[in-house]
Every structure is written in structure tokens, then in C-alpha cells.
Coordinates of C-alpha atoms and ligand atoms in Angstrom, one line a residue:
M1 CA -52.1 55.6 -83.8
T2 CA -55.2 56.9 -85.5
L3 CA -57.2 59.7 -83.8
E4 CA -60.1 57.3 -83.5
N5 CA -58.2 55.0 -81.2
N6 CA -56.7 57.8 -79.1
K7 CA -58.7 57.3 -76.0
A8 CA -57.5 60.4 -74.2
L9 CA -58.5 62.5 -77.2
R10 CA -61.8 60.9 -77.5
E11 CA -62.6 61.7 -73.9
L12 CA -61.5 65.3 -74.5
V13 CA -63.8 65.6 -77.4
R14 CA -66.6 63.9 -75.5
K15 CA -66.2 66.4 -72.7
A16 CA -66.2 69.4 -75.1
A17 CA -69.2 68.0 -76.9
L18 CA -71.1 67.5 -73.6
L19 CA -70.3 70.9 -72.3
N20 CA -71.2 72.4 -75.7
A21 CA -74.5 70.5 -75.7
L22 CA -75.3 71.8 -72.3
Q23 CA -74.9 75.4 -73.6
H24 CA -77.1 74.7 -76.6
G25 CA -80.1 73.1 -75.1
G26 CA -78.9 69.5 -75.5
K27 CA -77.5 69.8 -79.0
A28 CA -73.8 70.1 -79.4
Q29 CA -72.5 71.9 -82.5
A30 CA -69.6 70.2 -84.1
G31 CA -68.2 73.4 -85.6
A32 CA -67.5 75.0 -82.2
I33 CA -65.8 71.9 -80.9
I34 CA -63.3 71.6 -83.7
G35 CA -62.0 75.1 -83.0
R36 CA -61.8 74.4 -79.3
I37 CA -59.9 71.1 -79.6
I38 CA -57.4 72.6 -82.1
G39 CA -57.0 75.6 -79.8
E40 CA -56.0 73.2 -77.0
K41 CA -54.0 70.8 -79.2
Q42 CA -52.2 72.7 -81.9
E43 CA -50.6 69.6 -83.2
L44 CA -54.0 68.4 -84.5
K45 CA -54.2 71.3 -86.9
T46 CA -52.7 69.1 -89.7
K47 CA -55.2 66.4 -89.0
A48 CA -58.3 68.5 -89.1
K49 CA -60.1 66.1 -91.4
E50 CA -59.6 63.1 -89.3
L51 CA -60.4 65.1 -86.2
S52 CA -63.6 66.5 -87.6
S53 CA -64.8 63.0 -88.5
L54 CA -64.1 61.9 -84.9
I55 CA -65.9 65.0 -83.6
S56 CA -69.0 64.4 -85.7
K57 CA -69.2 60.8 -84.5
V58 CA -68.9 61.9 -80.8
V59 CA -71.4 64.8 -81.3
N60 CA -73.9 62.4 -82.8
E61 CA -73.5 60.1 -79.9
V62 CA -73.8 62.9 -77.3
N63 CA -76.8 64.4 -79.1
S64 CA -78.7 61.2 -78.8
F65 CA -78.8 61.6 -75.1
S66 CA -81.4 63.7 -73.3
S67 CA -80.1 66.9 -71.7
E68 CA -80.7 65.2 -68.3
E69 CA -78.4 62.4 -69.2
Q70 CA -75.8 64.7 -70.7
K71 CA -75.7 66.6 -67.5
R72 CA -75.4 63.5 -65.5
M73 CA -72.4 62.3 -67.6
I74 CA -70.6 65.6 -67.0
E75 CA -71.4 65.5 -63.3
E76 CA -70.0 62.0 -63.1
N77 CA -66.8 62.6 -65.0
W78 CA -66.0 66.2 -65.1
H79 CA -67.7 67.7 -62.1
E80 CA -65.2 70.6 -61.9
A81 CA -65.7 71.6 -65.5
L82 CA -69.4 72.1 -64.9
K83 CA -68.7 74.9 -62.4
K84 CA -66.0 76.5 -64.5
E85 CA -67.8 76.4 -67.7
K86 CA -71.1 77.9 -66.7
P87 CA -71.8 80.2 -69.6
V88 CA -71.7 83.8 -68.5
E89 CA -74.9 85.4 -69.3
E90 CA -74.1 88.7 -70.8
E91 CA -76.9 91.2 -70.7
K92 CA -76.6 93.3 -73.8
G93 CA -78.8 96.4 -73.8
L94 CA -79.3 99.0 -76.5
P95 CA -76.8 101.8 -76.9
P96 CA -78.3 105.2 -75.9
L97 CA -80.2 107.3 -78.5
P98 CA -78.5 110.4 -79.8
N99 CA -79.7 113.6 -78.2
A100 CA -82.4 112.0 -76.3
D101 CA -82.3 114.8 -73.6
K102 CA -82.9 117.4 -76.3
Y103 CA -86.5 116.4 -76.3
K104 CA -89.2 116.5 -73.7
Q105 CA -90.3 113.0 -74.6
V106 CA -88.8 110.5 -77.0
V107 CA -91.3 109.5 -79.7
T108 CA -90.7 106.7 -82.1
R109 CA -92.8 105.1 -84.7
F110 CA -93.4 102.0 -86.7
S111 CA -95.0 102.7 -90.1
P112 CA -96.1 99.6 -92.1
N113 CA -98.0 99.6 -95.3
P114 CA -100.9 97.2 -94.6
D115 CA -100.4 95.4 -97.9
C116 CA -99.2 92.2 -96.2
V117 CA -99.0 90.6 -92.8
L118 CA -95.9 91.3 -90.8
H119 CA -93.0 89.0 -90.9
L120 CA -89.6 88.6 -89.3
G121 CA -88.2 91.2 -91.6
S122 CA -90.1 93.9 -89.7
A123 CA -89.0 92.7 -86.3
R124 CA -86.1 95.0 -86.1
A125 CA -88.0 98.2 -86.9
I126 CA -90.7 97.3 -84.5
I127 CA -88.7 96.1 -81.6
L128 CA -86.0 98.8 -81.7
S129 CA -88.5 101.6 -82.0
H130 CA -90.7 100.1 -79.3
E131 CA -87.8 99.3 -77.0
Y132 CA -86.3 102.8 -77.3
A133 CA -89.6 104.4 -76.5
H134 CA -89.9 102.2 -73.5
M135 CA -86.3 102.8 -72.4
Y136 CA -86.9 106.6 -72.3
K137 CA -90.4 106.4 -71.0
G138 CA -91.5 107.9 -74.3
K139 CA -94.2 107.1 -76.8
F140 CA -94.4 104.5 -79.6
I141 CA -96.7 105.3 -82.5
L142 CA -98.2 103.0 -85.1
R143 CA -98.8 104.7 -88.4
F144 CA -100.4 102.9 -91.3
E145 CA -98.8 104.2 -94.5
D146 CA -101.6 103.2 -96.8
T147 CA -101.5 105.9 -99.5
D148 CA -100.9 103.7 -102.6
P149 CA -104.2 102.2 -103.7
K150 CA -102.7 101.2 -107.0
V151 CA -99.4 99.3 -106.7
K152 CA -98.9 98.7 -103.0
R153 CA -102.6 98.4 -102.4
P154 CA -103.6 98.1 -98.7
V155 CA -105.9 95.3 -97.7
L156 CA -108.4 95.8 -94.8
E157 CA -107.7 92.5 -93.2
F158 CA -104.0 93.5 -92.7
Y159 CA -104.7 96.5 -90.5
D160 CA -106.1 94.2 -87.8
R161 CA -103.5 91.5 -88.4
I162 CA -100.8 94.1 -87.9
R163 CA -102.3 95.3 -84.7
E164 CA -102.6 91.7 -83.5
D165 CA -99.0 91.0 -84.4
L166 CA -97.8 94.0 -82.5
A167 CA -99.8 93.0 -79.4
W168 CA -98.4 89.5 -79.6
L169 CA -94.9 91.0 -79.8
G170 CA -95.6 93.0 -76.7
C171 CA -95.2 96.2 -78.8
K172 CA -98.6 97.7 -78.6
A173 CA -98.7 101.3 -79.9
D174 CA -99.5 104.2 -77.6
E175 CA -101.1 106.0 -80.5
E176 CA -102.3 105.0 -83.9
Y177 CA -102.6 107.0 -87.1
I178 CA -103.8 106.0 -90.6
Q179 CA -102.5 108.1 -93.4
S180 CA -105.6 107.6 -95.6
D181 CA -107.4 109.7 -92.9
R182 CA -104.9 112.5 -93.4
L183 CA -105.3 113.5 -97.0
Q184 CA -106.6 117.0 -96.2
I185 CA -103.5 117.6 -94.1
Y186 CA -101.2 116.6 -97.0
Y187 CA -103.1 118.8 -99.4
E188 CA -102.7 121.8 -97.1
Y189 CA -99.0 121.4 -97.0
A190 CA -98.8 120.8 -100.7
E191 CA -100.6 124.1 -101.3
R192 CA -98.4 125.9 -98.9
L193 CA -95.2 124.6 -100.7
L194 CA -96.7 125.5 -104.1
R195 CA -97.7 129.0 -102.9
D196 CA -94.2 129.6 -101.5
G197 CA -92.6 128.5 -104.7
N198 CA -91.0 125.5 -103.0
A199 CA -92.9 122.9 -105.1
Y200 CA -94.5 122.9 -108.5
V201 CA -96.9 120.9 -110.6
C202 CA -95.0 119.2 -113.3
T203 CA -97.0 118.2 -116.4
C204 CA -94.0 116.9 -118.4
M205 CA -94.0 113.4 -119.8
P206 CA -92.0 111.2 -117.4
D207 CA -89.4 110.6 -120.1
E208 CA -89.0 114.3 -120.8
F209 CA -88.6 115.1 -117.2
R210 CA -86.0 112.4 -116.7
K211 CA -84.0 113.6 -119.7
Q212 CA -83.9 117.2 -118.3
S213 CA -83.2 116.0 -114.8
L214 CA -80.3 113.8 -115.9
A215 CA -78.9 116.8 -117.8
K216 CA -79.3 118.9 -114.6
N217 CA -81.8 121.2 -116.2
P218 CA -85.0 122.5 -114.8
C219 CA -88.1 121.2 -116.6
N220 CA -90.4 123.6 -118.4
C221 CA -92.7 123.8 -115.4
R222 CA -90.3 124.5 -112.6
D223 CA -90.0 128.2 -113.1
L224 CA -93.6 129.1 -113.8
S225 CA -95.2 131.4 -111.2
P226 CA -96.7 130.0 -108.0
A227 CA -100.1 131.3 -109.1
E228 CA -99.9 129.1 -112.2
H229 CA -99.0 126.1 -110.1
L230 CA -101.9 126.7 -107.8
V231 CA -104.2 126.7 -110.8
R232 CA -102.7 123.4 -112.0
W233 CA -103.0 122.0 -108.4
K234 CA -106.8 122.8 -108.4
R235 CA -107.0 121.1 -111.8
M236 CA -105.3 118.0 -110.4
L237 CA -107.8 117.8 -107.6
N238 CA -110.7 118.5 -109.9
G239 CA -109.9 115.6 -112.3
D240 CA -108.8 117.7 -115.2
Y241 CA -105.6 115.6 -115.5
G242 CA -105.5 111.9 -115.9
E243 CA -103.1 109.4 -114.3
G244 CA -99.5 110.3 -115.0
E245 CA -100.4 113.7 -116.5
A246 CA -99.4 115.8 -113.6
V247 CA -97.3 115.4 -110.5
V248 CA -96.4 117.7 -107.6
R249 CA -92.6 118.0 -107.2
V250 CA -90.7 119.3 -104.2
K251 CA -87.9 121.6 -105.3
T252 CA -84.5 120.4 -104.2
D253 CA -81.4 121.1 -106.3
V254 CA -81.5 120.3 -110.0
E255 CA -77.8 119.7 -109.9
H256 CA -77.8 117.5 -106.8
P257 CA -75.1 114.8 -107.3
N258 CA -77.7 112.1 -106.7
P259 CA -80.2 112.3 -109.6
A260 CA -82.8 110.5 -107.3
V261 CA -82.8 113.6 -105.0
R262 CA -83.5 116.1 -107.8
D263 CA -87.0 117.5 -107.5
W264 CA -88.6 114.4 -106.2
P265 CA -92.3 113.6 -106.7
A266 CA -94.6 114.3 -103.8
L267 CA -98.2 113.8 -105.0
R268 CA -99.6 112.0 -108.0
I269 CA -102.9 111.1 -109.5
I270 CA -104.5 107.6 -109.2
N271 CA -107.7 106.8 -111.0
P272 CA -110.1 106.5 -108.1
E273 CA -112.7 104.5 -110.1
K274 CA -110.2 102.0 -111.3
Y275 CA -108.3 101.9 -108.0
P276 CA -110.6 102.6 -105.1
H277 CA -109.0 102.6 -101.7
P278 CA -110.2 99.9 -99.3
R279 CA -110.9 102.4 -96.5
V280 CA -111.8 105.6 -98.2
G281 CA -113.1 104.3 -101.5
S282 CA -113.0 106.7 -104.5
K283 CA -113.0 109.9 -102.5
Y284 CA -109.5 111.0 -103.5
R285 CA -107.7 111.1 -106.8
V286 CA -104.5 112.8 -105.6
W287 CA -102.3 110.6 -103.4
P288 CA -99.1 111.5 -101.6
L289 CA -96.0 109.5 -102.3
Y290 CA -93.9 108.0 -99.7
N291 CA -91.4 110.8 -98.9
F292 CA -94.1 113.4 -98.8
S293 CA -96.5 111.8 -96.4
T294 CA -93.8 110.2 -94.3
G295 CA -91.7 113.3 -94.1
L296 CA -94.7 115.5 -93.1
D297 CA -96.1 113.0 -90.5
D298 CA -92.7 112.5 -88.8
H299 CA -92.8 116.2 -88.0
L300 CA -96.5 116.6 -87.4
L301 CA -96.7 113.6 -85.1
G302 CA -93.7 114.8 -83.1
I303 CA -91.4 111.9 -83.9
T304 CA -88.1 112.6 -82.3
H305 CA -86.2 109.5 -83.4
I306 CA -86.7 107.6 -86.6
I307 CA -85.2 104.2 -86.4
R308 CA -85.0 102.5 -89.8
G309 CA -82.9 100.6 -92.3
K310 CA -80.0 102.4 -94.1
E311 CA -81.8 102.0 -97.4
H312 CA -83.7 105.1 -96.2
L313 CA -80.6 107.3 -96.2
T314 CA -81.5 108.9 -99.5
N315 CA -85.0 109.5 -98.3
K316 CA -83.6 111.6 -95.5
V317 CA -81.7 113.7 -98.0
R318 CA -84.8 114.2 -100.0
Q319 CA -87.0 115.0 -97.0
E320 CA -84.5 117.5 -95.6
Y321 CA -85.2 119.8 -98.5
M322 CA -88.9 119.8 -97.6
Y323 CA -88.1 120.4 -93.9
K324 CA -86.0 123.4 -94.9
H325 CA -88.9 124.8 -97.0
L326 CA -91.2 124.5 -94.1
G327 CA -88.8 125.8 -91.5
W328 CA -88.7 122.5 -89.6
T329 CA -85.8 120.5 -88.1
Y330 CA -85.4 116.9 -89.1
P331 CA -85.8 114.3 -86.3
E332 CA -82.8 112.3 -85.2
A333 CA -82.5 109.4 -87.6
I334 CA -80.8 106.1 -86.9
H335 CA -80.1 103.9 -89.9
Y336 CA -79.3 100.3 -89.2
G337 CA -77.6 97.9 -91.6
R338 CA -79.4 95.0 -93.3
L339 CA -80.4 92.1 -91.2
K340 CA -80.5 89.0 -93.3
I341 CA -81.9 85.8 -92.0
T342 CA -80.8 83.1 -94.3
G343 CA -83.7 81.3 -95.9
A344 CA -86.3 83.3 -94.0
F345 CA -87.5 86.0 -96.3
L346 CA -89.9 85.9 -99.1
S347 CA -91.0 89.2 -100.4
K348 CA -94.3 90.5 -99.3
S349 CA -95.8 90.1 -102.7
K350 CA -94.6 86.5 -102.9
I351 CA -96.3 85.8 -99.5
V352 CA -99.5 87.4 -100.6
Q353 CA -99.5 85.8 -104.0
G354 CA -98.7 82.3 -102.5
V355 CA -101.5 82.5 -100.0
R356 CA -104.0 83.8 -102.6
D357 CA -103.0 81.0 -104.9
G358 CA -103.3 78.3 -102.3
L359 CA -99.6 77.5 -102.4
Y360 CA -99.6 78.2 -98.6
A361 CA -102.3 77.1 -96.3
G362 CA -102.6 80.6 -94.8
W363 CA -100.7 83.5 -93.3
D364 CA -99.5 81.1 -90.6
D365 CA -98.2 78.4 -93.0
P366 CA -95.1 77.0 -91.2
R367 CA -93.0 77.6 -94.3
L368 CA -93.4 81.4 -93.9
A369 CA -91.5 83.7 -91.6
T370 CA -94.6 85.7 -90.8
F371 CA -95.2 86.4 -87.1
A372 CA -98.4 84.4 -87.4
A373 CA -96.4 81.3 -88.5
L374 CA -93.7 81.8 -85.9
R375 CA -96.4 82.1 -83.2
R376 CA -98.1 78.9 -84.4
R377 CA -94.8 77.0 -84.2
G378 CA -94.1 78.1 -80.7
I379 CA -91.4 80.6 -81.4
T380 CA -91.6 83.0 -78.5
T381 CA -91.6 86.8 -78.7
G382 CA -88.9 86.8 -76.0
A383 CA -86.6 85.0 -78.4
I384 CA -87.3 87.4 -81.3
E385 CA -86.9 90.4 -79.0
K386 CA -83.6 89.2 -77.5
M387 CA -82.2 88.4 -80.9
I388 CA -83.0 91.8 -82.2
I389 CA -81.8 93.7 -79.1
D390 CA -78.5 91.7 -79.2
V391 CA -78.0 92.8 -82.8
G392 CA -79.0 96.3 -81.9
P393 CA -79.1 99.2 -84.3
K394 CA -75.6 98.9 -85.7
T395 CA -75.0 100.0 -89.2
A396 CA -73.0 97.0 -90.3
D397 CA -74.9 94.3 -92.2
V398 CA -75.7 91.2 -90.1
T399 CA -76.6 87.7 -91.3
L400 CA -78.4 85.4 -88.9
S401 CA -79.8 82.0 -89.5
W402 CA -82.9 80.2 -88.3
E403 CA -80.6 78.3 -86.0
N404 CA -79.7 81.6 -84.2
L405 CA -83.4 82.3 -83.6
Y406 CA -83.9 78.7 -82.5
A407 CA -81.0 79.0 -80.0
Y408 CA -82.6 82.0 -78.4
N409 CA -86.0 80.2 -78.3
R410 CA -84.5 77.0 -76.9
K411 CA -83.1 79.0 -74.0
I412 CA -86.5 80.2 -73.1
L413 CA -88.4 77.0 -73.8
D414 CA -86.0 74.5 -72.2
P415 CA -86.6 75.5 -68.6
T416 CA -90.4 75.9 -69.0
S417 CA -91.5 73.1 -71.3
D418 CA -92.8 69.8 -70.0
R419 CA -91.4 66.7 -71.6
Y420 CA -93.3 63.9 -73.3
F421 CA -92.7 61.1 -75.6
F422 CA -93.8 61.1 -79.2
V423 CA -93.2 58.1 -81.3
S424 CA -92.9 58.9 -85.0
E425 CA -93.9 56.1 -87.4
P426 CA -94.5 53.6 -84.5
T427 CA -92.9 50.2 -84.7
A428 CA -93.8 47.5 -82.2
L429 CA -91.1 46.3 -79.8
K430 CA -92.1 43.1 -77.9
V431 CA -90.1 42.6 -74.7
K432 CA -90.0 39.1 -73.2
Y433 CA -89.0 37.9 -69.8
I434 CA -89.9 41.0 -67.9
P435 CA -89.5 39.8 -64.3
K436 CA -92.0 42.0 -62.5
I437 CA -94.4 44.8 -62.7
F438 CA -92.6 48.2 -63.4
R439 CA -94.1 51.5 -62.5
P440 CA -91.8 54.1 -64.3
K441 CA -92.2 57.7 -63.2
L442 CA -91.1 59.9 -65.9
P443 CA -90.4 63.5 -64.8
L444 CA -92.3 66.2 -66.7
H445 CA -89.0 68.2 -66.4
P446 CA -85.7 66.6 -65.6
E447 CA -84.6 69.4 -63.3
K448 CA -88.0 70.3 -61.8
P449 CA -89.5 67.3 -60.0
E450 CA -92.0 69.7 -58.5
R451 CA -93.7 69.8 -61.9
G452 CA -94.7 66.2 -61.5
F453 CA -94.5 63.0 -63.4
R454 CA -96.1 60.8 -66.0
E455 CA -96.7 57.4 -64.6
Y456 CA -97.3 54.1 -66.4
T457 CA -97.6 50.5 -65.3
V458 CA -95.8 47.9 -67.3
T459 CA -97.4 44.5 -66.5
P460 CA -95.8 41.5 -68.1
K461 CA -98.4 39.2 -69.4
G462 CA -97.9 35.9 -71.3
E463 CA -95.2 36.7 -73.9
G464 CA -94.2 40.0 -72.3
A465 CA -95.1 43.6 -73.0
V466 CA -95.3 45.6 -76.2
F467 CA -93.9 49.1 -76.7
W468 CA -94.1 51.5 -79.5
I469 CA -90.7 52.9 -80.6
A470 CA -89.9 55.2 -83.5
K471 CA -89.1 53.7 -86.8
R472 CA -85.8 55.6 -86.8
D473 CA -84.8 53.7 -83.6
A474 CA -86.2 50.4 -84.9
D475 CA -84.2 50.7 -88.1
A476 CA -81.0 51.3 -86.1
A477 CA -81.5 48.3 -83.8
E478 CA -79.1 45.4 -84.1
V479 CA -79.6 41.9 -82.9
G480 CA -77.5 41.3 -79.8
K481 CA -77.2 45.0 -78.8
V482 CA -78.6 46.4 -75.6
I483 CA -80.9 49.5 -75.7
R484 CA -82.3 51.3 -72.8
L485 CA -86.0 52.3 -72.7
M486 CA -85.5 55.7 -71.0
E487 CA -86.4 55.7 -67.3
L488 CA -87.5 52.1 -67.5
F489 CA -85.1 49.2 -68.2
N490 CA -82.6 47.8 -70.6
V491 CA -83.4 45.2 -73.2
K492 CA -81.4 43.1 -75.5
I493 CA -82.5 42.9 -79.2
E494 CA -83.3 39.3 -80.1
R495 CA -84.9 39.6 -83.5
V496 CA -85.5 42.2 -86.1
N497 CA -88.4 41.6 -88.4
S498 CA -89.7 43.9 -91.0
G499 CA -92.1 46.2 -89.0
S500 CA -91.5 44.8 -85.6
L501 CA -88.7 43.9 -83.1
E502 CA -88.3 41.3 -80.4
A503 CA -86.2 41.8 -77.3
S504 CA -85.6 40.3 -73.9
F505 CA -85.4 42.0 -70.6
A506 CA -81.7 42.6 -69.8
S507 CA -81.4 44.6 -66.6
E508 CA -82.9 47.6 -64.8
A509 CA -80.0 49.8 -63.7
Y510 CA -79.0 52.9 -65.6
E511 CA -75.4 52.1 -65.0
E512 CA -75.7 48.8 -66.8
A513 CA -76.9 50.7 -69.9
R514 CA -74.0 53.0 -69.6
K515 CA -71.6 50.1 -69.3
A516 CA -73.1 48.4 -72.3
K517 CA -72.9 51.7 -74.3
A518 CA -76.6 51.3 -74.9
K519 CA -78.6 53.7 -76.9
F520 CA -81.3 55.5 -74.8
I521 CA -84.6 55.5 -76.7
H522 CA -88.1 56.8 -75.8
W523 CA -91.1 54.5 -75.9
I524 CA -94.8 54.3 -75.4
L525 CA -96.5 51.4 -73.8
E526 CA -99.0 49.7 -76.1
G527 CA -102.4 50.8 -74.9
A528 CA -101.1 54.1 -73.6
E529 CA -100.8 55.7 -77.0
F530 CA -102.7 58.6 -78.3
P531 CA -102.8 59.5 -82.0
C532 CA -100.6 62.5 -82.8
Q533 CA -99.3 64.4 -85.8
V534 CA -96.6 67.0 -86.0
V535 CA -96.7 69.6 -88.7
M536 CA -93.1 70.2 -89.7
P537 CA -91.6 73.6 -90.8
N538 CA -91.6 72.4 -94.4
A539 CA -95.4 71.7 -94.0
T540 CA -95.0 67.9 -94.2
V541 CA -96.8 66.0 -91.5
N542 CA -95.1 63.5 -89.1
E543 CA -97.6 60.9 -88.1
G544 CA -97.2 58.9 -84.9
V545 CA -98.4 58.4 -81.4
A546 CA -98.0 60.5 -78.3
E547 CA -98.1 59.1 -74.8
S548 CA -101.6 59.2 -73.2
A549 CA -100.5 61.9 -70.7
C550 CA -100.6 64.2 -73.7
K551 CA -104.4 64.0 -73.8
K552 CA -104.8 66.7 -71.2
L553 CA -102.6 69.2 -73.1
K554 CA -104.3 72.5 -74.0
P555 CA -103.9 74.3 -77.3
D556 CA -101.0 76.8 -77.2
A557 CA -99.0 74.7 -74.7
V558 CA -95.4 74.4 -75.8
I559 CA -93.8 71.1 -74.9
Q560 CA -90.7 69.1 -75.7
F561 CA -91.1 65.7 -77.4
E562 CA -87.9 64.1 -76.1
R563 CA -85.4 63.2 -78.8
F564 CA -87.6 64.9 -81.3
G565 CA -88.0 68.6 -80.6
F566 CA -90.1 71.4 -79.2
V567 CA -93.6 71.7 -80.5
R568 CA -96.7 73.8 -79.9
V569 CA -100.0 72.1 -79.3
D570 CA -102.3 73.4 -82.0
E571 CA -105.4 71.2 -81.6
N572 CA -106.1 68.4 -79.2
N573 CA -109.4 66.5 -79.6
A574 CA -109.5 62.9 -80.7
K575 CA -106.0 63.5 -82.1
L576 CA -103.2 65.8 -81.0
T577 CA -101.9 68.1 -83.7
A578 CA -98.7 69.9 -82.9
Y579 CA -96.5 72.3 -84.8
Y580 CA -92.8 71.8 -84.8
A581 CA -90.6 74.6 -83.5
H582 CA -87.1 73.2 -83.6
K583 CA -84.8 70.6 -82.0
Ligands
ZN601 ZN1 -92.2 119.6 -115.7

């Protein structure tokens, strides 16, 4: 007997698929079911291929039903399983911070360079830092690190966009600092380090310095007197040196095993006429480099816990030398592993370039993983936050997919989103011999009748009534087969023309449809349609009609178009424009 014909097995797969669908917002995942079935029936291990083809058939069938119908099928056939299989909601919190009680108040920070809008890649740093501050009733600081007017040039627009994104994420900062306001502070510390002989102004050619450094030798400048270095420092500030002709270095260990740690550069010259800063213009020509300004500010702003990616481990080693020179203690530092979201990340420069070149429609182009784009598509902050907190600050690398994020989002949207019908590429279905007037009441939410209904009146006239159905469903229709118009009645397909279908009324009862193994499809009564387009994640536009009840939807509402997906209403005037979130 082939697996296909094994009725008991088919039922077992159907049960597993339905239960799995229930846990995943109506969409069963074939992968999980294969493991499950083989776990129960070891003998099928050798027939994995055949089994997986059976499973994918059943999964497709199960996924074509609405969540409501799936639930009903389980209730009818496997009532017990429903109780047993209720997924256990495991609340995962964050692990405690190291040495939190050593400090009067926990202070964390998020420190973006405003050279791009924020995207999903920043979510971890933001949410963990904010969440920890919140957890310990501490303080969360936003610090703009905008001290590179040349290569990572900040853009005015992004300061505000970043603030907006943080507010949207629910991670508003308690305090805000902008490094380009703090140049005098950095200069004071540079001078102090120079005076104490803990830093020096190096005027070597970069190649020459590199050669000496790699050979573990001090360069010619390193051992000159502090007085000489203070003179050179003044000359740096006065404009006596051009770009690349002098750099302040913090003394570390010229023999440090990691060459990148040896006497790292702290401040350098940028031509202020050629590269004015968008906030402070051409006022400064000496700019701090990352480790210097970040290292100083973490101490000066009282940061107790730095939470960042492990690519910063070497920066900690570098900065610790400076802390020692200044007699400071380095904050607690938590370095988490890489979080990769497959297919989600474009580099900041590619995003900026793409938008500038018109390749993307804007910062919220649905193809981007910017917070602005996620927001526009109806991805909730709750989903992002939950995903990040579940991953936590662990040091192992983690790879997630868009699907993971969608699963979190679906869990949030499913109970709160009203249901409507959207017919993509509408095709006319004429139904004859309708015996009476039907007044279908379609629940806005299958489990929440209190939310109300969409009501339509189907009045047969002359030849019958005409419905719009999706082209996808029309293409799949076969003469002689019964299909159910959801929450309405069952029809038998009589004729398939190119571009339209004809059917006759078959029966009304839901059970009849089940018996006939009818496909359940959504529909819109002719005359009750409303033009609608859905912008998909790849920026293509899905044209169709929505049911007239959608006319009252307000922008920002997130709804579910049944058998299509969750969408966010973007505009709703003469035509409804929605952005697609996910299935
Ligand atoms: Zn030198």
C-alpha cells in the first residue's frame, strides 16, 4: 500500500498539520510535521520522501482553510488533542546584568551615527539597552556619534528620524547627547593625556607608522617630550597641519599581540572647508575617532553597562588603556554574538545610496528592513521586541529569518485584526438558481463575535447573482466540482470560460461542503466591491477589489485579508492602498 492510500496515516498527518497550523496563525509548516510523524512512526524513516510529498499535499489543503475552519475541524475530530496541545507560552526574560548592584543606578546607552535611518540591525542594541535600563529602573541614554564629517558623514534629517524610530519602538531616551556638541570636552582630555605623556601627536606618514608598529617599534614621535607634543597639538588645532599630516595617538603597548591595539589613533584632522559638519559647520578641524569619543563619553555620562556586539571586543581592549591613563574603571561590557536575519540586511551605505538614486521609493520602501518600512507594513514593535528579548544577549551567533519575525507578529495581530475579503485580480463568477435571498453575516473576527459583522444581501435576479473571486481560485476551478463561498453557500462549477465562471447553487450547509471536500473561497458580491491595491514586500502592486465594508477603514489599521495575509491600511480615499505584512 502506498502512503497516499493509507487512510490512518493521512488522518494522522491531517491532525498534525491542523494542530501545527493552529500554533502558527493558520499556516502549518511542513518541516515540523515530518519530524513529528517520523517521531511517532519510526518505520516511516525509510520512506521520508514519499511521506514528505504526502505531508506537503495535506499541508496545502489545511492551509487553504481559514483559522476558524481549521479550529472547527480539530474540534470535530480531535477534541481531546486541542486541550492537550495548547502551546505552552514560555515567558523568557533577560538574564540579569553583571554587577548591577555595584552601581547606584544602571545606565545604558544607544549610540548611533546619524548617517542613515535605523534598521532591524540596530534593534538588538536598542531593545536590550532600553530593556535593561527599564528592568533596573535605570536610565537609557541616546548619544549621537556624529564625529566623522568626512567618511561616515551625518545627515541632519536622520537625527530626527532616529528619535522617531526610538519613540515608535517604545524606547524613548531619558537623556540625549550629541557628540558634535562636545568637541571642547574631547580636546581637554586630549590635552591632559598629552601633558601626562599618555598620548602623543604622531606626524609620521601612515605607511611609516604602520611599518614601525608591525615591527613592534615606537615611531619617531612617541618618545618626544610632552611639551613638544603640546606644541604640535596647538599646531593641529591652528591649522598648521593638513589632513593626514598629524594624528593624536593614545599610548598602549607597542608590543601588544594585536597590532590593532598598538597606539591607536584618537583624533585626526579633517579639512573643515571641504567637509563641513551638518550641525557645526566648519568650526572644527580636529575630530575625535570612534574609540576616543566613545570611550570618554561612556565614562563621562556615567554609563554602567555597555551592551553591544562582540565586534567591539577589541575596542574594549583599546579603550582600557585610556581608562588606565585617566584613572577610571571601565564599565561592565556585554558583548553579544552576531544576529543575522537572512535576506534582511543591506549595508547602511547601500540603503542611503539606493534611496538617493531612486532605486527605492523612500526610507520606508517595503524592500528595506528599516524600521520605517516595517512600520509601514504593519510589523509591530511588540514582535520586534519579543524576538530580540527571546534571543537575549547571548554570545553565540544567531540566525533568524523573516519568517521568525512574521511568526511573532502574527501572534500579536491574529487576535486583534479584523477580517475582510480582498479579491486579487477579480474574475466574475455567475451563480444561477439561487433559491432565495441570502443575508450572510461575516464575523469581523472568527472568535470575537462582539467585534461585529460585515453584512451583505445576495438577491437573485434573472440569471442569478455575480461574485468576484480571485483569479487564483478561478484558475483552480474545475467543471463539476463544488466550491464553498465562505459563510454563504456551496456552488457547483458549470462552465469555465476565459475570464469568467458559471456555477449553479448546490446547497447551503457547511457540512455539505465538507462532505464534498469543497474548497472554501472568499468572494465579493458584484456591486459591493471597492478598488484596492496591496503593495507587496518586493514593491510589486497587487491590484484587486476589497469588500465595501473596507471603505470605513482608517489609515494605520492593520487587518487580515482572509486567505491572503495581514496588511496595514496606508491610504483610504477613492481607493484603498494597503501594505502587505505577511501571511
Ligand atoms: Zn609618529
